[in-house]
Amino acid sequence: MDFIEKHPCIAISIVGILLILLSFFIGQLAAYGFALFFLLYLAGIVLVLINIAAMLLVTYDKPAAGVILSLPFGGLGAMIGLMFNPSYDNEKAVKIIFSIQLWIVIWALASFILFALDYYSIGPLPG
């Protein structure tokens, strides 16, 4: 437990790697990542606006609002905001949120690639 408290991003990375490896063996898990990939793709413009708002809130030192807006996949914008405001109060929370979101996106992309390369098949379409 002490390792997780000292290095939360490394612990998150280990879980992310395990999630991707399990996607090679559990087709249902890869299917969830495949669906998430398309949801993120469809929500692209909204996510860009959320990231811009999170970046501005972190840059102008709004602690609660910056963390809350980084939760719905606005972690990248919040991380960019940390470059402009390195003395942000909730820097550790923003880094943890970004790390989790990064691994979720990597898992979704890896799942999409598994289906695109026919490692798993979508199956017959109805009709």
CSV table of N, CA, C and O in Angstrom, one decimal:
chain,number,residue,atom,x,y,z
A,1,MET,N,0.8,-1.2,0.0
A,1,MET,CA,0.0,0.0,0.0
A,1,MET,C,0.9,1.3,0.0
A,1,MET,O,0.4,2.3,-0.5
A,2,ASP,N,2.0,1.2,0.6
A,2,ASP,CA,2.9,2.3,0.7
A,2,ASP,C,3.4,2.7,-0.7
A,2,ASP,O,3.5,3.9,-1.1
A,3,PHE,N,3.6,1.7,-1.6
A,3,PHE,CA,4.1,2.0,-2.9
A,3,PHE,C,3.0,2.7,-3.7
A,3,PHE,O,3.3,3.6,-4.5
A,4,ILE,N,1.7,2.3,-3.6
A,4,ILE,CA,0.6,3.0,-4.3
A,4,ILE,C,0.5,4.4,-3.8
A,4,ILE,O,0.2,5.3,-4.7
A,5,GLU,N,0.7,4.7,-2.6
A,5,GLU,CA,0.6,6.1,-2.1
A,5,GLU,C,1.7,6.9,-2.6
A,5,GLU,O,1.5,8.1,-2.9
A,6,LYS,N,2.9,6.3,-2.7
A,6,LYS,CA,4.0,7.1,-3.2
A,6,LYS,C,4.1,7.3,-4.7
A,6,LYS,O,4.5,8.3,-5.2
A,7,HIS,N,3.6,6.2,-5.4
A,7,HIS,CA,3.7,6.2,-6.9
A,7,HIS,C,2.4,5.8,-7.5
A,7,HIS,O,2.2,4.7,-8.1
A,8,PRO,N,1.3,6.6,-7.4
A,8,PRO,CA,0.0,6.2,-7.9
A,8,PRO,C,0.0,6.1,-9.4
A,8,PRO,O,-0.7,5.2,-9.9
A,9,CYS,N,0.8,6.9,-10.1
A,9,CYS,CA,0.7,6.7,-11.6
A,9,CYS,C,1.4,5.4,-12.1
A,9,CYS,O,0.9,4.9,-13.1
A,10,ILE,N,2.4,4.9,-11.4
A,10,ILE,CA,3.0,3.7,-11.7
A,10,ILE,C,2.0,2.5,-11.5
A,10,ILE,O,1.8,1.6,-12.3
A,11,ALA,N,1.3,2.6,-10.4
A,11,ALA,CA,0.2,1.6,-10.1
A,11,ALA,C,-0.9,1.6,-11.1
A,11,ALA,O,-1.3,0.5,-11.6
A,12,ILE,N,-1.3,2.8,-11.5
A,12,ILE,CA,-2.3,2.9,-12.6
A,12,ILE,C,-1.8,2.3,-13.9
A,12,ILE,O,-2.5,1.6,-14.6
A,13,SER,N,-0.5,2.5,-14.2
A,13,SER,CA,0.1,2.0,-15.4
A,13,SER,C,0.1,0.5,-15.4
A,13,SER,O,-0.1,-0.2,-16.4
A,14,ILE,N,0.4,-0.1,-14.3
A,14,ILE,CA,0.4,-1.6,-14.2
A,14,ILE,C,-1.0,-2.1,-14.4
A,14,ILE,O,-1.2,-3.1,-15.1
A,15,VAL,N,-2.0,-1.5,-13.8
A,15,VAL,CA,-3.4,-1.9,-14.1
A,15,VAL,C,-3.8,-1.7,-15.5
A,15,VAL,O,-4.4,-2.6,-16.1
A,16,GLY,N,-3.3,-0.6,-16.2
A,16,GLY,CA,-3.6,-0.4,-17.6
A,16,GLY,C,-3.0,-1.4,-18.5
A,16,GLY,O,-3.6,-1.9,-19.4
A,17,ILE,N,-1.8,-1.8,-18.2
A,17,ILE,CA,-1.1,-2.8,-19.0
A,17,ILE,C,-1.8,-4.2,-18.8
A,17,ILE,O,-2.0,-4.9,-19.8
A,18,LEU,N,-2.2,-4.5,-17.6
A,18,LEU,CA,-3.0,-5.7,-17.4
A,18,LEU,C,-4.3,-5.7,-18.1
A,18,LEU,O,-4.7,-6.8,-18.6
A,19,LEU,N,-5.0,-4.6,-18.1
A,19,LEU,CA,-6.2,-4.5,-18.9
A,19,LEU,C,-6.1,-4.7,-20.3
A,19,LEU,O,-6.9,-5.5,-21.0
A,20,ILE,N,-5.0,-4.2,-20.9
A,20,ILE,CA,-4.7,-4.5,-22.3
A,20,ILE,C,-4.4,-5.9,-22.6
A,20,ILE,O,-4.9,-6.5,-23.5
A,21,LEU,N,-3.6,-6.5,-21.7
A,21,LEU,CA,-3.2,-7.9,-21.9
A,21,LEU,C,-4.4,-8.8,-21.7
A,21,LEU,O,-4.6,-9.8,-22.5
A,22,LEU,N,-5.3,-8.5,-20.8
A,22,LEU,CA,-6.5,-9.3,-20.6
A,22,LEU,C,-7.4,-9.2,-21.9
A,22,LEU,O,-8.2,-10.1,-22.1
A,23,SER,N,-7.4,-8.1,-22.6
A,23,SER,CA,-8.2,-7.9,-23.8
A,23,SER,C,-7.8,-8.9,-24.9
A,23,SER,O,-8.6,-9.2,-25.7
A,24,PHE,N,-6.6,-9.4,-24.8
A,24,PHE,CA,-6.2,-10.5,-25.8
A,24,PHE,C,-6.8,-11.8,-25.5
A,24,PHE,O,-6.9,-12.7,-26.4
A,25,PHE,N,-7.2,-12.0,-24.2
A,25,PHE,CA,-7.8,-13.3,-23.8
A,25,PHE,C,-9.3,-13.3,-23.6
A,25,PHE,O,-9.9,-14.3,-23.6
A,26,ILE,N,-9.8,-12.1,-23.3
A,26,ILE,CA,-11.2,-12.0,-23.0
A,26,ILE,C,-11.9,-11.1,-24.0
A,26,ILE,O,-11.7,-9.9,-24.0
A,27,GLY,N,-12.6,-11.7,-24.9
A,27,GLY,CA,-13.2,-11.0,-26.0
A,27,GLY,C,-14.2,-10.0,-25.6
A,27,GLY,O,-14.4,-8.9,-26.2
A,28,GLN,N,-15.0,-10.3,-24.5
A,28,GLN,CA,-16.0,-9.3,-24.0
A,28,GLN,C,-15.3,-8.1,-23.5
A,28,GLN,O,-15.9,-7.0,-23.7
A,29,LEU,N,-14.2,-8.2,-22.9
A,29,LEU,CA,-13.5,-7.0,-22.4
A,29,LEU,C,-13.0,-6.1,-23.6
A,29,LEU,O,-13.1,-4.9,-23.5
A,30,ALA,N,-12.5,-6.8,-24.6
A,30,ALA,CA,-12.1,-6.1,-25.8
A,30,ALA,C,-13.3,-5.4,-26.5
A,30,ALA,O,-13.2,-4.3,-27.0
A,31,ALA,N,-14.5,-6.1,-26.4
A,31,ALA,CA,-15.7,-5.5,-27.0
A,31,ALA,C,-16.1,-4.2,-26.3
A,31,ALA,O,-16.5,-3.2,-27.0
A,32,TYR,N,-15.9,-4.2,-25.0
A,32,TYR,CA,-16.2,-2.9,-24.3
A,32,TYR,C,-15.3,-1.8,-24.7
A,32,TYR,O,-15.7,-0.7,-24.8
A,33,GLY,N,-14.0,-2.1,-24.8
A,33,GLY,CA,-13.1,-1.1,-25.3
A,33,GLY,C,-13.3,-0.7,-26.7
A,33,GLY,O,-13.2,0.5,-27.0
A,34,PHE,N,-13.8,-1.6,-27.5
A,34,PHE,CA,-14.2,-1.3,-28.9
A,34,PHE,C,-15.3,-0.3,-28.9
A,34,PHE,O,-15.3,0.7,-29.6
A,35,ALA,N,-16.3,-0.5,-28.1
A,35,ALA,CA,-17.5,0.4,-28.0
A,35,ALA,C,-17.1,1.7,-27.4
A,35,ALA,O,-17.5,2.8,-27.9
A,36,LEU,N,-16.2,1.7,-26.4
A,36,LEU,CA,-15.7,3.0,-25.8
A,36,LEU,C,-15.0,3.8,-26.9
A,36,LEU,O,-15.1,5.0,-26.9
A,37,PHE,N,-14.2,3.1,-27.7
A,37,PHE,CA,-13.5,3.9,-28.8
A,37,PHE,C,-14.4,4.7,-29.6
A,37,PHE,O,-14.2,5.8,-29.9
A,38,PHE,N,-15.5,4.1,-30.0
A,38,PHE,CA,-16.5,4.8,-30.9
A,38,PHE,C,-17.2,5.9,-30.1
A,38,PHE,O,-17.5,6.9,-30.7
A,39,LEU,N,-17.5,5.6,-28.9
A,39,LEU,CA,-18.1,6.7,-28.1
A,39,LEU,C,-17.2,7.9,-27.9
A,39,LEU,O,-17.7,9.0,-28.1
A,40,LEU,N,-15.9,7.7,-27.7
A,40,LEU,CA,-15.0,8.8,-27.6
A,40,LEU,C,-14.8,9.5,-29.0
A,40,LEU,O,-14.7,10.7,-29.0
A,41,TYR,N,-14.9,8.7,-30.0
A,41,TYR,CA,-14.7,9.3,-31.4
A,41,TYR,C,-15.9,10.2,-31.7
A,41,TYR,O,-15.8,11.3,-32.2
A,42,LEU,N,-17.1,9.7,-31.3
A,42,LEU,CA,-18.3,10.5,-31.6
A,42,LEU,C,-18.4,11.7,-30.7
A,42,LEU,O,-19.0,12.7,-31.1
A,43,ALA,N,-17.9,11.7,-29.5
A,43,ALA,CA,-17.9,12.8,-28.6
A,43,ALA,C,-16.7,13.8,-28.8
A,43,ALA,O,-16.5,14.6,-27.9
A,44,GLY,N,-16.0,13.7,-29.9
A,44,GLY,CA,-14.8,14.4,-30.1
A,44,GLY,C,-14.9,15.9,-29.9
A,44,GLY,O,-14.1,16.5,-29.1
A,45,ILE,N,-15.8,16.6,-30.4
A,45,ILE,CA,-15.9,18.1,-30.3
A,45,ILE,C,-16.2,18.5,-28.9
A,45,ILE,O,-15.7,19.4,-28.4
A,46,VAL,N,-17.1,17.7,-28.3
A,46,VAL,CA,-17.5,18.0,-26.9
A,46,VAL,C,-16.2,17.9,-26.0
A,46,VAL,O,-16.0,18.7,-25.1
A,47,LEU,N,-15.5,16.8,-26.2
A,47,LEU,CA,-14.3,16.5,-25.4
A,47,LEU,C,-13.2,17.6,-25.6
A,47,LEU,O,-12.5,18.0,-24.7
A,48,VAL,N,-13.1,18.1,-26.8
A,48,VAL,CA,-12.2,19.2,-27.1
A,48,VAL,C,-12.6,20.5,-26.3
A,48,VAL,O,-11.7,21.1,-25.7
A,49,LEU,N,-13.9,20.8,-26.3
A,49,LEU,CA,-14.3,21.9,-25.5
A,49,LEU,C,-14.1,21.7,-24.0
A,49,LEU,O,-13.7,22.7,-23.3
A,50,ILE,N,-14.3,20.5,-23.5
A,50,ILE,CA,-14.1,20.2,-22.1
A,50,ILE,C,-12.6,20.4,-21.7
A,50,ILE,O,-12.3,20.9,-20.7
A,51,ASN,N,-11.8,19.9,-22.6
A,51,ASN,CA,-10.3,20.1,-22.4
A,51,ASN,C,-9.9,21.5,-22.4
A,51,ASN,O,-9.0,21.9,-21.6
A,52,ILE,N,-10.4,22.3,-23.3
A,52,ILE,CA,-10.1,23.7,-23.3
A,52,ILE,C,-10.5,24.4,-22.0
A,52,ILE,O,-9.8,25.2,-21.4
A,53,ALA,N,-11.7,24.1,-21.6
A,53,ALA,CA,-12.3,24.7,-20.3
A,53,ALA,C,-11.4,24.2,-19.1
A,53,ALA,O,-11.1,25.0,-18.2
A,54,ALA,N,-11.1,22.9,-19.1
A,54,ALA,CA,-10.2,22.4,-18.0
A,54,ALA,C,-8.9,23.1,-18.0
A,54,ALA,O,-8.3,23.5,-16.9
A,55,MET,N,-8.3,23.3,-19.1
A,55,MET,CA,-7.0,24.0,-19.2
A,55,MET,C,-7.1,25.4,-18.7
A,55,MET,O,-6.3,25.9,-17.9
A,56,LEU,N,-8.1,26.1,-19.0
A,56,LEU,CA,-8.3,27.5,-18.6
A,56,LEU,C,-8.5,27.6,-17.1
A,56,LEU,O,-8.0,28.4,-16.4
A,57,LEU,N,-9.3,26.6,-16.5
A,57,LEU,CA,-9.6,26.6,-15.1
A,57,LEU,C,-8.4,26.3,-14.3
A,57,LEU,O,-8.1,26.9,-13.2
A,58,VAL,N,-7.5,25.4,-14.8
A,58,VAL,CA,-6.3,25.1,-14.1
A,58,VAL,C,-5.3,26.3,-14.2
A,58,VAL,O,-4.7,26.6,-13.2
A,59,THR,N,-5.3,26.9,-15.4
A,59,THR,CA,-4.3,28.0,-15.6
A,59,THR,C,-4.7,29.1,-14.7
A,59,THR,O,-3.8,29.8,-14.1
A,60,TYR,N,-6.0,29.4,-14.5
A,60,TYR,CA,-6.4,30.6,-13.7
A,60,TYR,C,-6.7,30.1,-12.2
A,60,TYR,O,-7.3,30.9,-11.5
A,61,ASP,N,-6.1,29.0,-11.8
A,61,ASP,CA,-6.1,28.5,-10.4
A,61,ASP,C,-7.4,28.4,-9.8
A,61,ASP,O,-7.7,29.0,-8.7
A,62,LYS,N,-8.3,27.7,-10.4
A,62,LYS,CA,-9.6,27.3,-9.8
A,62,LYS,C,-9.6,25.9,-9.4
A,62,LYS,O,-9.8,25.0,-10.2
A,63,PRO,N,-9.2,25.6,-8.1
A,63,PRO,CA,-8.9,24.2,-7.7
A,63,PRO,C,-10.1,23.2,-7.9
A,63,PRO,O,-9.9,22.2,-8.6
A,64,ALA,N,-11.2,23.5,-7.4
A,64,ALA,CA,-12.3,22.5,-7.5
A,64,ALA,C,-12.8,22.4,-8.9
A,64,ALA,O,-13.1,21.3,-9.4
A,65,ALA,N,-13.0,23.5,-9.5
A,65,ALA,CA,-13.6,23.4,-10.9
A,65,ALA,C,-12.7,22.8,-11.9
A,65,ALA,O,-13.1,22.0,-12.8
A,66,GLY,N,-11.4,23.0,-11.7
A,66,GLY,CA,-10.4,22.3,-12.6
A,66,GLY,C,-10.4,20.8,-12.5
A,66,GLY,O,-10.3,20.1,-13.5
A,67,VAL,N,-10.5,20.3,-11.3
A,67,VAL,CA,-10.5,18.9,-11.0
A,67,VAL,C,-11.8,18.3,-11.5
A,67,VAL,O,-11.8,17.3,-12.2
A,68,ILE,N,-12.9,18.9,-11.2
A,68,ILE,CA,-14.2,18.4,-11.6
A,68,ILE,C,-14.3,18.4,-13.2
A,68,ILE,O,-14.8,17.4,-13.7
A,69,LEU,N,-13.8,19.4,-13.8
A,69,LEU,CA,-13.9,19.4,-15.3
A,69,LEU,C,-12.9,18.5,-16.0
A,69,LEU,O,-13.1,18.1,-17.1
A,70,SER,N,-11.9,18.1,-15.2
A,70,SER,CA,-10.9,17.1,-15.8
A,70,SER,C,-11.4,15.7,-15.7
A,70,SER,O,-11.0,14.8,-16.5
A,71,LEU,N,-12.5,15.4,-14.9
A,71,LEU,CA,-13.0,14.1,-14.8
A,71,LEU,C,-13.6,13.5,-16.1
A,71,LEU,O,-13.4,12.4,-16.4
A,72,PRO,N,-14.5,14.3,-16.8
A,72,PRO,CA,-15.1,13.7,-18.0
A,72,PRO,C,-14.1,13.8,-19.2
A,72,PRO,O,-14.4,14.5,-20.2
A,73,PHE,N,-13.0,13.2,-19.1
A,73,PHE,CA,-12.0,13.1,-20.2
A,73,PHE,C,-11.4,14.5,-20.5
A,73,PHE,O,-11.1,14.8,-21.7
A,74,GLY,N,-11.3,15.4,-19.5
A,74,GLY,CA,-10.6,16.7,-19.7
A,74,GLY,C,-9.2,16.7,-19.1
A,74,GLY,O,-8.7,17.8,-18.8
A,75,GLY,N,-8.7,15.5,-18.8
A,75,GLY,CA,-7.4,15.4,-18.2
A,75,GLY,C,-6.2,16.0,-19.0
A,75,GLY,O,-5.3,16.6,-18.4
A,76,LEU,N,-6.3,15.9,-20.3
A,76,LEU,CA,-5.2,16.4,-21.1
A,76,LEU,C,-5.2,17.9,-21.0
A,76,LEU,O,-4.1,18.5,-20.9
A,77,GLY,N,-6.4,18.5,-21.1
A,77,GLY,CA,-6.4,20.0,-21.0
A,77,GLY,C,-5.9,20.5,-19.6
A,77,GLY,O,-5.2,21.5,-19.5
A,78,ALA,N,-6.3,19.7,-18.6
A,78,ALA,CA,-5.8,20.1,-17.2
A,78,ALA,C,-4.3,19.9,-17.1
A,78,ALA,O,-3.6,20.8,-16.5
A,79,MET,N,-3.7,18.9,-17.7
A,79,MET,CA,-2.3,18.7,-17.7
A,79,MET,C,-1.6,19.9,-18.5
A,79,MET,O,-0.5,20.4,-18.1
A,80,ILE,N,-2.2,20.3,-19.6
A,80,ILE,CA,-1.6,21.5,-20.3
A,80,ILE,C,-1.7,22.7,-19.4
A,80,ILE,O,-0.8,23.5,-19.4
A,81,GLY,N,-2.8,22.9,-18.7
A,81,GLY,CA,-2.9,24.0,-17.8
A,81,GLY,C,-1.9,24.0,-16.7
A,81,GLY,O,-1.4,25.0,-16.2
A,82,LEU,N,-1.4,22.8,-16.3
A,82,LEU,CA,-0.4,22.7,-15.3
A,82,LEU,C,0.9,23.2,-15.8
A,82,LEU,O,1.8,23.7,-15.0
A,83,MET,N,1.2,23.2,-17.1
A,83,MET,CA,2.4,23.8,-17.6
A,83,MET,C,2.4,25.3,-17.5
A,83,MET,O,3.4,25.9,-17.3
A,84,PHE,N,1.2,25.9,-17.5
A,84,PHE,CA,1.1,27.3,-17.3
A,84,PHE,C,1.0,27.7,-15.9
A,84,PHE,O,1.3,28.9,-15.5
A,85,ASN,N,0.6,26.8,-15.0
A,85,ASN,CA,0.4,27.1,-13.6
A,85,ASN,C,1.0,25.9,-12.8
A,85,ASN,O,0.2,25.1,-12.3
A,86,PRO,N,2.3,25.9,-12.6
A,86,PRO,CA,2.9,24.7,-11.9
A,86,PRO,C,2.6,24.7,-10.4
A,86,PRO,O,2.8,23.7,-9.7
A,87,SER,N,2.1,25.8,-9.9
A,87,SER,CA,1.8,25.8,-8.4
A,87,SER,C,0.3,25.5,-8.1
A,87,SER,O,-0.2,26.0,-7.1
A,88,TYR,N,-0.3,24.8,-9.0
A,88,TYR,CA,-1.8,24.5,-8.9
A,88,TYR,C,-1.9,23.6,-7.6
A,88,TYR,O,-1.2,22.7,-7.4
A,89,ASP,N,-3.0,23.9,-6.8
A,89,ASP,CA,-3.2,23.2,-5.6
A,89,ASP,C,-3.4,21.7,-5.7
A,89,ASP,O,-2.9,20.9,-4.9
A,90,ASN,N,-4.2,21.3,-6.7
A,90,ASN,CA,-4.5,19.9,-6.9
A,90,ASN,C,-3.8,19.2,-8.0
A,90,ASN,O,-4.3,18.5,-8.8
A,91,GLU,N,-2.5,19.5,-8.1
A,91,GLU,CA,-1.6,19.0,-9.2
A,91,GLU,C,-1.6,17.5,-9.1
A,91,GLU,O,-1.7,16.8,-10.2
A,92,LYS,N,-1.5,16.9,-8.0
A,92,LYS,CA,-1.5,15.4,-7.9
A,92,LYS,C,-2.8,14.8,-8.4
A,92,LYS,O,-2.7,13.8,-9.1
A,93,ALA,N,-3.9,15.4,-8.0
A,93,ALA,CA,-5.2,14.8,-8.5
A,93,ALA,C,-5.3,14.9,-10.0
A,93,ALA,O,-5.8,13.9,-10.6
A,94,VAL,N,-4.9,16.0,-10.6
A,94,VAL,CA,-4.9,16.1,-12.0
A,94,VAL,C,-4.1,15.1,-12.7
A,94,VAL,O,-4.4,14.5,-13.7
A,95,LYS,N,-2.9,14.9,-12.2
A,95,LYS,CA,-2.0,13.9,-12.8
A,95,LYS,C,-2.5,12.5,-12.7
A,95,LYS,O,-2.4,11.7,-13.6
A,96,ILE,N,-3.2,12.1,-11.6
A,96,ILE,CA,-3.8,10.8,-11.4
A,96,ILE,C,-4.9,10.7,-12.4
A,96,ILE,O,-5.1,9.6,-13.0
A,97,ILE,N,-5.8,11.7,-12.5
A,97,ILE,CA,-6.9,11.6,-13.4
A,97,ILE,C,-6.4,11.5,-14.8
A,97,ILE,O,-7.0,10.6,-15.6
A,98,PHE,N,-5.4,12.2,-15.2
A,98,PHE,CA,-4.9,12.1,-16.6
A,98,PHE,C,-4.3,10.7,-16.8
A,98,PHE,O,-4.5,10.2,-17.9
A,99,SER,N,-3.6,10.2,-15.9
A,99,SER,CA,-3.0,8.9,-16.0
A,99,SER,C,-4.1,7.8,-16.3
A,99,SER,O,-4.0,6.9,-17.1
A,100,ILE,N,-5.2,7.9,-15.5
A,100,ILE,CA,-6.3,6.9,-15.6
A,100,ILE,C,-6.9,7.1,-17.0
A,100,ILE,O,-7.1,6.1,-17.7
A,101,GLN,N,-7.1,8.3,-17.4
A,101,GLN,CA,-7.8,8.6,-18.7
A,101,GLN,C,-6.9,8.1,-19.9
A,101,GLN,O,-7.4,7.6,-20.9
A,102,LEU,N,-5.6,8.3,-19.7
A,102,LEU,CA,-4.7,7.9,-20.8
A,102,LEU,C,-4.7,6.4,-21.0
A,102,LEU,O,-4.8,5.9,-22.1
A,103,TRP,N,-4.7,5.7,-19.9
A,103,TRP,CA,-4.7,4.2,-20.0
A,103,TRP,C,-6.1,3.7,-20.5
A,103,TRP,O,-6.1,2.7,-21.3
A,104,ILE,N,-7.2,4.4,-20.2
A,104,ILE,CA,-8.5,4.0,-20.8
A,104,ILE,C,-8.5,4.2,-22.3
A,104,ILE,O,-9.0,3.4,-23.0
A,105,VAL,N,-7.9,5.3,-22.7
A,105,VAL,CA,-7.9,5.6,-24.2
A,105,VAL,C,-7.0,4.6,-24.9
A,105,VAL,O,-7.3,4.1,-26.0
A,106,ILE,N,-5.8,4.3,-24.3
A,106,ILE,CA,-4.9,3.3,-24.9
A,106,ILE,C,-5.6,1.9,-25.0
A,106,ILE,O,-5.5,1.2,-26.0
A,107,TRP,N,-6.4,1.6,-23.9
A,107,TRP,CA,-7.1,0.3,-23.9
A,107,TRP,C,-8.2,0.3,-25.0
A,107,TRP,O,-8.3,-0.7,-25.8
A,108,ALA,N,-8.9,1.4,-25.2
A,108,ALA,CA,-9.9,1.5,-26.2
A,108,ALA,C,-9.3,1.4,-27.6
A,108,ALA,O,-9.8,0.7,-28.5
A,109,LEU,N,-8.2,2.0,-27.8
A,109,LEU,CA,-7.5,2.0,-29.1
A,109,LEU,C,-7.0,0.6,-29.3
A,109,LEU,O,-7.1,0.1,-30.5
A,110,ALA,N,-6.4,-0.1,-28.3
A,110,ALA,CA,-5.9,-1.4,-28.5
A,110,ALA,C,-7.0,-2.4,-28.8
A,110,ALA,O,-6.9,-3.3,-29.7
A,111,SER,N,-8.2,-2.2,-28.2
A,111,SER,CA,-9.3,-3.0,-28.5
A,111,SER,C,-9.8,-2.8,-29.9
A,111,SER,O,-10.2,-3.8,-30.6
A,112,PHE,N,-9.8,-1.6,-30.3
A,112,PHE,CA,-10.2,-1.3,-31.7
A,112,PHE,C,-9.3,-2.0,-32.7
A,112,PHE,O,-9.7,-2.6,-33.7
A,113,ILE,N,-8.0,-1.9,-32.4
A,113,ILE,CA,-7.0,-2.6,-33.3
A,113,ILE,C,-7.2,-4.1,-33.3
A,113,ILE,O,-7.1,-4.7,-34.4
A,114,LEU,N,-7.5,-4.7,-32.2
A,114,LEU,CA,-7.8,-6.1,-32.1
A,114,LEU,C,-8.9,-6.5,-33.1
A,114,LEU,O,-8.9,-7.5,-33.8
A,115,PHE,N,-10.0,-5.7,-33.1
A,115,PHE,CA,-11.1,-6.0,-34.0
A,115,PHE,C,-10.8,-5.6,-35.4
A,115,PHE,O,-11.2,-6.3,-36.3
A,116,ALA,N,-10.0,-4.6,-35.6
A,116,ALA,CA,-9.7,-4.2,-37.0
A,116,ALA,C,-8.7,-5.2,-37.7
A,116,ALA,O,-8.8,-5.4,-38.9
A,117,LEU,N,-7.9,-5.8,-36.9
A,117,LEU,CA,-7.0,-6.8,-37.4
A,117,LEU,C,-7.6,-8.3,-37.4
A,117,LEU,O,-6.9,-9.2,-37.6
A,118,ASP,N,-8.9,-8.3,-37.1
A,118,ASP,CA,-9.6,-9.6,-37.1
A,118,ASP,C,-9.1,-10.6,-36.1
A,118,ASP,O,-9.2,-11.8,-36.2
A,119,TYR,N,-8.5,-10.1,-35.0
A,119,TYR,CA,-8.2,-11.0,-33.9
A,119,TYR,C,-9.5,-11.5,-33.2
A,119,TYR,O,-9.6,-12.6,-32.9
A,120,TYR,N,-10.5,-10.6,-33.2
A,120,TYR,CA,-11.9,-10.9,-32.8
A,120,TYR,C,-12.7,-10.5,-34.0
A,120,TYR,O,-12.4,-9.5,-34.7
A,121,SER,N,-13.8,-11.1,-34.1
A,121,SER,CA,-14.8,-10.7,-35.2
A,121,SER,C,-16.0,-10.1,-34.6
A,121,SER,O,-16.4,-10.5,-33.5
A,122,ILE,N,-16.6,-9.2,-35.3
A,122,ILE,CA,-17.9,-8.6,-34.8
A,122,ILE,C,-19.0,-9.6,-34.9
A,122,ILE,O,-19.9,-9.5,-34.1
A,123,GLY,N,-19.0,-10.5,-35.8
A,123,GLY,CA,-20.0,-11.4,-36.0
A,123,GLY,C,-21.0,-11.1,-37.1
A,123,GLY,O,-20.9,-10.0,-37.7
A,124,PRO,N,-21.9,-12.0,-37.4
A,124,PRO,CA,-22.8,-11.7,-38.4
A,124,PRO,C,-23.8,-10.5,-38.1
A,124,PRO,O,-24.2,-10.4,-36.9
A,125,LEU,N,-24.1,-9.7,-39.0
A,125,LEU,CA,-25.0,-8.6,-38.8
A,125,LEU,C,-26.4,-9.2,-39.0
A,125,LEU,O,-26.7,-10.0,-39.8
A,126,PRO,N,-27.4,-8.7,-38.2
A,126,PRO,CA,-28.7,-9.2,-38.3
A,126,PRO,C,-29.4,-8.8,-39.7
A,126,PRO,O,-29.1,-7.7,-40.2
A,127,GLY,N,-30.2,-9.6,-40.2
A,127,GLY,CA,-30.9,-9.2,-41.4
A,127,GLY,C,-30.6,-10.1,-42.5
A,127,GLY,O,-30.5,-10.7,-43.3
